[in-house]
mmCIF file of C-alpha atoms in Angstrom:
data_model
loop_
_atom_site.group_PDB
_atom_site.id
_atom_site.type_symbol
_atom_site.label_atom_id
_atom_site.label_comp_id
_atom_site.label_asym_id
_atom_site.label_seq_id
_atom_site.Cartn_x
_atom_site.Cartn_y
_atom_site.Cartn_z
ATOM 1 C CA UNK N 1 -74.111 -76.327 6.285
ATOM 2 C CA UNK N 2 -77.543 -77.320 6.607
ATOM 3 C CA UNK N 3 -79.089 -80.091 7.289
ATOM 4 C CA UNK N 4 -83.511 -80.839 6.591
ATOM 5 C CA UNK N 5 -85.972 -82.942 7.336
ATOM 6 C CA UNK N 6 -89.487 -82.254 6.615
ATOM 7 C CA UNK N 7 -91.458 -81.719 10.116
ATOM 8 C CA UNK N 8 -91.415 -77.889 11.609
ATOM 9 C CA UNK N 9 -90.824 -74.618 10.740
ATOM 10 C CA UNK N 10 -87.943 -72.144 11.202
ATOM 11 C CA UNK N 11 -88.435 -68.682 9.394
ATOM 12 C CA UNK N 12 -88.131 -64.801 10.418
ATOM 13 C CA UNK N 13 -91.824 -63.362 8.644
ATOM 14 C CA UNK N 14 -93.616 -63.545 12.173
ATOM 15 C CA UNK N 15 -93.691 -60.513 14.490
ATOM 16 C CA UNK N 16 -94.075 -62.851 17.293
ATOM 17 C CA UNK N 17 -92.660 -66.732 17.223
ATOM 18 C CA UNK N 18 -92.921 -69.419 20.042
ATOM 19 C CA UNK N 19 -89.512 -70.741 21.329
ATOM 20 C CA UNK N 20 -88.990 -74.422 22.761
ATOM 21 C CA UNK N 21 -86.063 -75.257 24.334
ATOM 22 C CA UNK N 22 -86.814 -76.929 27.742
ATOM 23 C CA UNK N 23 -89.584 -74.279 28.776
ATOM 24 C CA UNK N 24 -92.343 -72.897 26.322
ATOM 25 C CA UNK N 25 -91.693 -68.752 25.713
ATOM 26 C CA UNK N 26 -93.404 -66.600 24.025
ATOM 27 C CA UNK N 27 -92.093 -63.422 23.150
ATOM 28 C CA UNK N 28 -91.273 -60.882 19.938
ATOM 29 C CA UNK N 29 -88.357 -61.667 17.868
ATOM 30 C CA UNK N 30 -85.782 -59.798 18.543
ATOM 31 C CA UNK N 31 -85.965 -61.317 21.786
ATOM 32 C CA UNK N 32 -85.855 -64.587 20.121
ATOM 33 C CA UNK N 33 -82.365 -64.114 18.896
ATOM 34 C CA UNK N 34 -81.563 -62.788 22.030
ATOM 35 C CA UNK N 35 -82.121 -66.217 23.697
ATOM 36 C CA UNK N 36 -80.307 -67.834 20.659
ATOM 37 C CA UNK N 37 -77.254 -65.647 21.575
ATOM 38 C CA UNK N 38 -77.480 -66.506 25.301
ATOM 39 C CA UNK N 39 -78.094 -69.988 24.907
ATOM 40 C CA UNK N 40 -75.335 -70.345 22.877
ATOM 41 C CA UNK N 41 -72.958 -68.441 24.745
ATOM 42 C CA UNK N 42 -74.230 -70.528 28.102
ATOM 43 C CA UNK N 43 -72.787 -74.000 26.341
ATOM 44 C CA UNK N 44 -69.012 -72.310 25.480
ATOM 45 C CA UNK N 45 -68.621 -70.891 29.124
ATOM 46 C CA UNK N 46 -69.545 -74.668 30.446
ATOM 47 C CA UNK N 47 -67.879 -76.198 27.725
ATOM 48 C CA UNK N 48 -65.239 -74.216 26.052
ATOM 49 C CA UNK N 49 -65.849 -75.745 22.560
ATOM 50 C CA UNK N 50 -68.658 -77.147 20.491
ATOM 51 C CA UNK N 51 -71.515 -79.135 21.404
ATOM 52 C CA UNK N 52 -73.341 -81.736 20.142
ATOM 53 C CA UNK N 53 -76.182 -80.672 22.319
ATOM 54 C CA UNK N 54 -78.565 -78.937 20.370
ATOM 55 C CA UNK N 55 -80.483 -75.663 21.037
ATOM 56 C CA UNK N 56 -83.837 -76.415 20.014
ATOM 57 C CA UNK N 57 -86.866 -73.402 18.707
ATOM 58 C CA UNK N 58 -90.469 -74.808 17.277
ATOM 59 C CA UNK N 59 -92.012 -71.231 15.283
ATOM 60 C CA UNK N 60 -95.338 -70.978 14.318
ATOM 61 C CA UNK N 61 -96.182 -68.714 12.039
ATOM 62 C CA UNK N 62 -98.876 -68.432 9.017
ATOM 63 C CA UNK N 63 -96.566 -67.244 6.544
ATOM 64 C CA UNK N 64 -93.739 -69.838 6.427
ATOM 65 C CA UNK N 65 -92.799 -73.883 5.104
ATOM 66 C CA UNK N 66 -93.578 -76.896 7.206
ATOM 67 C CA UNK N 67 -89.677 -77.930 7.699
ATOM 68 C CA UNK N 68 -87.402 -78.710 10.109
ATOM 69 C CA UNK N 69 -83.923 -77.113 9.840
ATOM 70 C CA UNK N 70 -80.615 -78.104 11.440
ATOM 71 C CA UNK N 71 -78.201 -75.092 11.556
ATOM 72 C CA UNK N 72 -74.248 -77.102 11.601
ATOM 73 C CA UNK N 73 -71.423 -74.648 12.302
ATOM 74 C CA UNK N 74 -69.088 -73.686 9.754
ATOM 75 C CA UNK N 75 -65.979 -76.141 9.197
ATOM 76 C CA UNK N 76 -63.082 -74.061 10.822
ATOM 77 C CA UNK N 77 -59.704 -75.191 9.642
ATOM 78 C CA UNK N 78 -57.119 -73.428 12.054
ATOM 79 C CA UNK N 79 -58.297 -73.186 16.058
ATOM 80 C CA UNK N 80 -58.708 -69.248 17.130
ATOM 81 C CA UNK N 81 -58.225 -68.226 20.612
ATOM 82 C CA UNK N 82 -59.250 -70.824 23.083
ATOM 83 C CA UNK N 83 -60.238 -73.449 20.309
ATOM 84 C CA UNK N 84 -59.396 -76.986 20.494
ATOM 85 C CA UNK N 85 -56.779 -78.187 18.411
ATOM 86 C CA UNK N 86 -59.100 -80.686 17.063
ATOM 87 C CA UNK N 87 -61.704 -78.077 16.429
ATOM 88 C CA UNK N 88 -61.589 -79.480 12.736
ATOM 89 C CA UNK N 89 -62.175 -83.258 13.522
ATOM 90 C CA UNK N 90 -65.023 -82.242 16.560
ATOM 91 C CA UNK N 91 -66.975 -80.276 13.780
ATOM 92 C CA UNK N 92 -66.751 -82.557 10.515
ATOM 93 C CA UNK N 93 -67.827 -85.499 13.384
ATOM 94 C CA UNK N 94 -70.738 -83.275 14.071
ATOM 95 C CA UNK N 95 -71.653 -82.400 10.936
ATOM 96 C CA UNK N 96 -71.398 -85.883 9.887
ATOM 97 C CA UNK N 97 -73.669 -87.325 13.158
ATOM 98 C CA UNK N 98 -76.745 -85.685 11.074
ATOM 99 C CA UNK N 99 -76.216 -85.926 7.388
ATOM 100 C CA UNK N 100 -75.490 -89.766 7.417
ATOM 101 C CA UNK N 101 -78.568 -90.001 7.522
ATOM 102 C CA UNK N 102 -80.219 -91.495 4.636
ATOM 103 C CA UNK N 103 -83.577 -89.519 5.340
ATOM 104 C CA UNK N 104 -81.976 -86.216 5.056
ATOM 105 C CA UNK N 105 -81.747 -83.492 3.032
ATOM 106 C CA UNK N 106 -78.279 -82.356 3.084
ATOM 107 C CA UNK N 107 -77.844 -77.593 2.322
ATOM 108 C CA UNK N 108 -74.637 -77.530 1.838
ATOM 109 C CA UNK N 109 -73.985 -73.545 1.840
ATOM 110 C CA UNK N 110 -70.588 -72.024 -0.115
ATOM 111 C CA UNK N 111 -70.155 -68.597 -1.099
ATOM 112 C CA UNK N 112 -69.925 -67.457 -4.488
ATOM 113 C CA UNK N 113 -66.997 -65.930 -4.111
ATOM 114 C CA UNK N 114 -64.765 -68.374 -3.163
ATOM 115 C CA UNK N 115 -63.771 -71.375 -5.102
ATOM 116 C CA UNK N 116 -66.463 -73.905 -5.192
ATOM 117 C CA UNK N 117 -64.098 -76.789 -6.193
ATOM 118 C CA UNK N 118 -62.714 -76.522 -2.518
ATOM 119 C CA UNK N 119 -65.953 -75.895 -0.981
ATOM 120 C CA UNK N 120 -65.571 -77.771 2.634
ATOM 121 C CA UNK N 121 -69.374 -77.975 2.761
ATOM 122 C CA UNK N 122 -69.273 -79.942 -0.330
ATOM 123 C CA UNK N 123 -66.598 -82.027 0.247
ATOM 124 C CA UNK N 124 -68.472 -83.715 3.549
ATOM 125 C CA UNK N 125 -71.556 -83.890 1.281
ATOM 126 C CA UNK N 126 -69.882 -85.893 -0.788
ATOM 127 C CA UNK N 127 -68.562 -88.144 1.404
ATOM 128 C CA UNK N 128 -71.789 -89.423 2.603
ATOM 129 C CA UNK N 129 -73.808 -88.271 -1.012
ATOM 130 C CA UNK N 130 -71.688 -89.208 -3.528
ATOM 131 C CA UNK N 131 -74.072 -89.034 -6.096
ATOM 132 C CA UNK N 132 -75.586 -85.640 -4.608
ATOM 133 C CA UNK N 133 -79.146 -86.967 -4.979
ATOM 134 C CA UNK N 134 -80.084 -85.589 -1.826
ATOM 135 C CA UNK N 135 -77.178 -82.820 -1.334
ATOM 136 C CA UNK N 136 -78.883 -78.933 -2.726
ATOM 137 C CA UNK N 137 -76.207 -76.540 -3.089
ATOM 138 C CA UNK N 138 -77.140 -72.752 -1.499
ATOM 139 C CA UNK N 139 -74.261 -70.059 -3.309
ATOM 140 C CA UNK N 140 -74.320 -67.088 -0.759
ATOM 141 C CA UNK N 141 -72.850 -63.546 -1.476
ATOM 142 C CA UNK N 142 -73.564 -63.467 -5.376
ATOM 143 C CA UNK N 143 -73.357 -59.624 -4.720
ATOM 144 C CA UNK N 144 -69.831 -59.763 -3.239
ATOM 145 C CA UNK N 145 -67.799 -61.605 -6.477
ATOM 146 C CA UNK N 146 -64.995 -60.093 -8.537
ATOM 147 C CA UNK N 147 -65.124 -57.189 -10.648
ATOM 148 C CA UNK N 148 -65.943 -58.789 -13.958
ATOM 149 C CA UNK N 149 -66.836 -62.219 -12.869
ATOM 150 C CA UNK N 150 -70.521 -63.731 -12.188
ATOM 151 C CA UNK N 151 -71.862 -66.971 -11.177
ATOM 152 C CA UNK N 152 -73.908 -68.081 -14.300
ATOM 153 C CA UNK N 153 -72.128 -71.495 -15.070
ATOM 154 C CA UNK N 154 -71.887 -72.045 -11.031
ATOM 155 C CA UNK N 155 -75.515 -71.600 -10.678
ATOM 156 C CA UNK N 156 -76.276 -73.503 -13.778
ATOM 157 C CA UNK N 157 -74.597 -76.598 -12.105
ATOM 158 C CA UNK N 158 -71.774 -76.303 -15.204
ATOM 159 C CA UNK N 159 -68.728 -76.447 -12.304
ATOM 160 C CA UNK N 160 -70.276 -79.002 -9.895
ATOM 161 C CA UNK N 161 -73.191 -80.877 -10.614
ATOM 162 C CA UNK N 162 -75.559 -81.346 -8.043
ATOM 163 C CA UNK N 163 -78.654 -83.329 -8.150
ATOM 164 C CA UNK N 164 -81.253 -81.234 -6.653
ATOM 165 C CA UNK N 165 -79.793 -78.322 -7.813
ATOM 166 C CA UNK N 166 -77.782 -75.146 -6.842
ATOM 167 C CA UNK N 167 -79.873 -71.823 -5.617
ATOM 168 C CA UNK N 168 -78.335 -68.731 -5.132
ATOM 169 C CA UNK N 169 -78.960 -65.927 -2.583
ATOM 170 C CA UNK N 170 -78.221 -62.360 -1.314
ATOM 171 C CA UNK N 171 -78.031 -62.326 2.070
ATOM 172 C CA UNK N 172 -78.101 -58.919 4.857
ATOM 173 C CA UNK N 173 -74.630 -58.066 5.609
ATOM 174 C CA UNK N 174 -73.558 -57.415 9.095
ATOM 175 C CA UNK N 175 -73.507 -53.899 8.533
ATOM 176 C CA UNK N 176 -77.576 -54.183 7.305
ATOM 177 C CA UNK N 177 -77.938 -55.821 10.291
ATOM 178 C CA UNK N 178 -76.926 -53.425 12.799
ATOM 179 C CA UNK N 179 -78.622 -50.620 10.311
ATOM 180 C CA UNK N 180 -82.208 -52.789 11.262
ATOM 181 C CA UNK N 181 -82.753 -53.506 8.066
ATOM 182 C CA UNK N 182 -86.022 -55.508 7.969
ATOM 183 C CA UNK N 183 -86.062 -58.460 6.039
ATOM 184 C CA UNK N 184 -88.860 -57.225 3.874
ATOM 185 C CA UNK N 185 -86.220 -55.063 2.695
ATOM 186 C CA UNK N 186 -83.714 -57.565 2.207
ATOM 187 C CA UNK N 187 -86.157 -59.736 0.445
ATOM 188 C CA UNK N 188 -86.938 -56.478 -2.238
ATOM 189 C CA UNK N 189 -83.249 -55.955 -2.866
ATOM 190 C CA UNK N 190 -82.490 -59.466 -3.567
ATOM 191 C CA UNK N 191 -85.159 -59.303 -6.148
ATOM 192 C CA UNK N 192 -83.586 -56.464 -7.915
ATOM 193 C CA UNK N 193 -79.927 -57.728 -7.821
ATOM 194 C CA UNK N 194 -81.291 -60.967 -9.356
ATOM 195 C CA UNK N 195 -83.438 -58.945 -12.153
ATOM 196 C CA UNK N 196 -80.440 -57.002 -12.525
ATOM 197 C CA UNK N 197 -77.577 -58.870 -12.605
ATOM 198 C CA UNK N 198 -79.100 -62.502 -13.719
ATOM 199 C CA UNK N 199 -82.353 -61.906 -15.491
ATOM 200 C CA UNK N 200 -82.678 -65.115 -16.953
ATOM 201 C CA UNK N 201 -82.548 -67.061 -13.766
ATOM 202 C CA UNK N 202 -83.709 -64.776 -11.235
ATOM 203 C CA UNK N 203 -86.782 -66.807 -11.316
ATOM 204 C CA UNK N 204 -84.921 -69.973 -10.093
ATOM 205 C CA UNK N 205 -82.649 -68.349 -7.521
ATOM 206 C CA UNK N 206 -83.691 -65.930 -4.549
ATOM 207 C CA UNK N 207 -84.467 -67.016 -0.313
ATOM 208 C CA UNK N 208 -88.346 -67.087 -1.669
ATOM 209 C CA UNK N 209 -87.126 -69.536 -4.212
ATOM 210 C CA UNK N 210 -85.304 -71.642 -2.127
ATOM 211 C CA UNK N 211 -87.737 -71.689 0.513
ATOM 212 C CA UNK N 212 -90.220 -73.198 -1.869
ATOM 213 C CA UNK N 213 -87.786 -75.660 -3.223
ATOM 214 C CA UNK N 214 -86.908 -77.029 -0.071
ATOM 215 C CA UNK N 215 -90.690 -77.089 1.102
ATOM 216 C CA UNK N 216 -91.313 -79.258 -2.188
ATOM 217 C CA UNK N 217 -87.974 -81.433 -2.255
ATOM 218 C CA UNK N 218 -88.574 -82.468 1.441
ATOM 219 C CA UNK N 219 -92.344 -83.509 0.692
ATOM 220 C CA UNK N 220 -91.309 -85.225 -2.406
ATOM 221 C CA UNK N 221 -88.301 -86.913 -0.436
ATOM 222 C CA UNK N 222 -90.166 -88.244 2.332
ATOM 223 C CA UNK N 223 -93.518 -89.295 0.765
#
């Protein structure tokens, strides 16, 4: 899950990004992610669980939104390895510490492929946007459903209604990932699967798509 406020930017077009976290570091991308990765594995070995401490990146770039993005982790319902048995409780508290906020705009992300009636990232919308006027719904891994099955009525907002809509993406796979495929690529093959699989709304679904929406929704939300 997701959570936006309209202020700074956080996109991957740039060759080179700025990263902020208590020192100001310039450096390509790749090596961006790299300090993402470290960072992040710096908090578990001093904390052994979550944190509510957040790892913070301003990126400029010409190319992108104004917006600020808060990346939540993923509810996780049993504890793995050295996990808390709380692990459940520590993240819906966390989640919940920034989208109580009236004066956000709540992402809640669910793929396509699973049941969106037990969504988890819906569920916590819900209990602070009952009405979903500021909860948009993102439905990843529209190329990974059933044999047979699509996501037409899910996209159309026919299974759960949400306010400022539902936007569905194709995102790289791990696999593309390790392969280095760019995101240029990505971009081009999310196109196609959109034109090819739902014509009629691959206008209104697509990363471009939602990038715009969000840019526009976040404006319109805090004007």
């Amino acid at each position: 899950m997701l959570m936006i406020s309209s202020n700074r930017v956080l996109s991957q077009h740039d060759a080179h990004h700025r990263v902020d976290k208590t020192l100001l570091v310039v450096f390509p991308f790749f090596s961006t992610w790299s300090y993402i990765h470290w960072s992040l594995i710096m908090l578990f070995i001093t904390l052994q669980s979550i944190s509510s401490e957040p790892i913070s990146l301003k990126i400029y770039s010409p190319d992108v939104f104004n917006l600020t993005l808060v990346d939540l982790p993923g509810i996780t319902k049993v504890p793995v390895g050295d996990q808390p048995e709380d692990i459940e409780a520590q993240i819906c508290q966390l989640c919940l510490q920034y989208i109580k906020n009236p004066n956000s705009i709540i992402l809640a992300v669910t793929a396509a492929n699973a049941d969106m009636a037990t969504s988890e990232s819906i569920k916590i919308a819900k209990e602070v946007d009952p009405e979903g006027r500021r909860t948009l719904c993102v439905l990843t891994k529209l190329d990974l459903m059933d044999q047979g099955t699509d996501a037409h009525d899910l996209l159309l907002g026919r299974v759960i209604p949400v306010k400022l809509g539902i936007i569905g993406v194709v995102n790289r796979s791990q696999a593309d990932i390790h392969a280095g495929k760019s995101i240029a690529d990505a971009l081009r093959d999310e196109a196609s699967f959109l034109q090819r699989r739902y014509p009629s709304l691959a206008n209104r679904n697509g990363t471009l798509f939602l990038a715009r929406t969000l840019n526009r929704v976040s404006h319109a939300y805090h004007e």
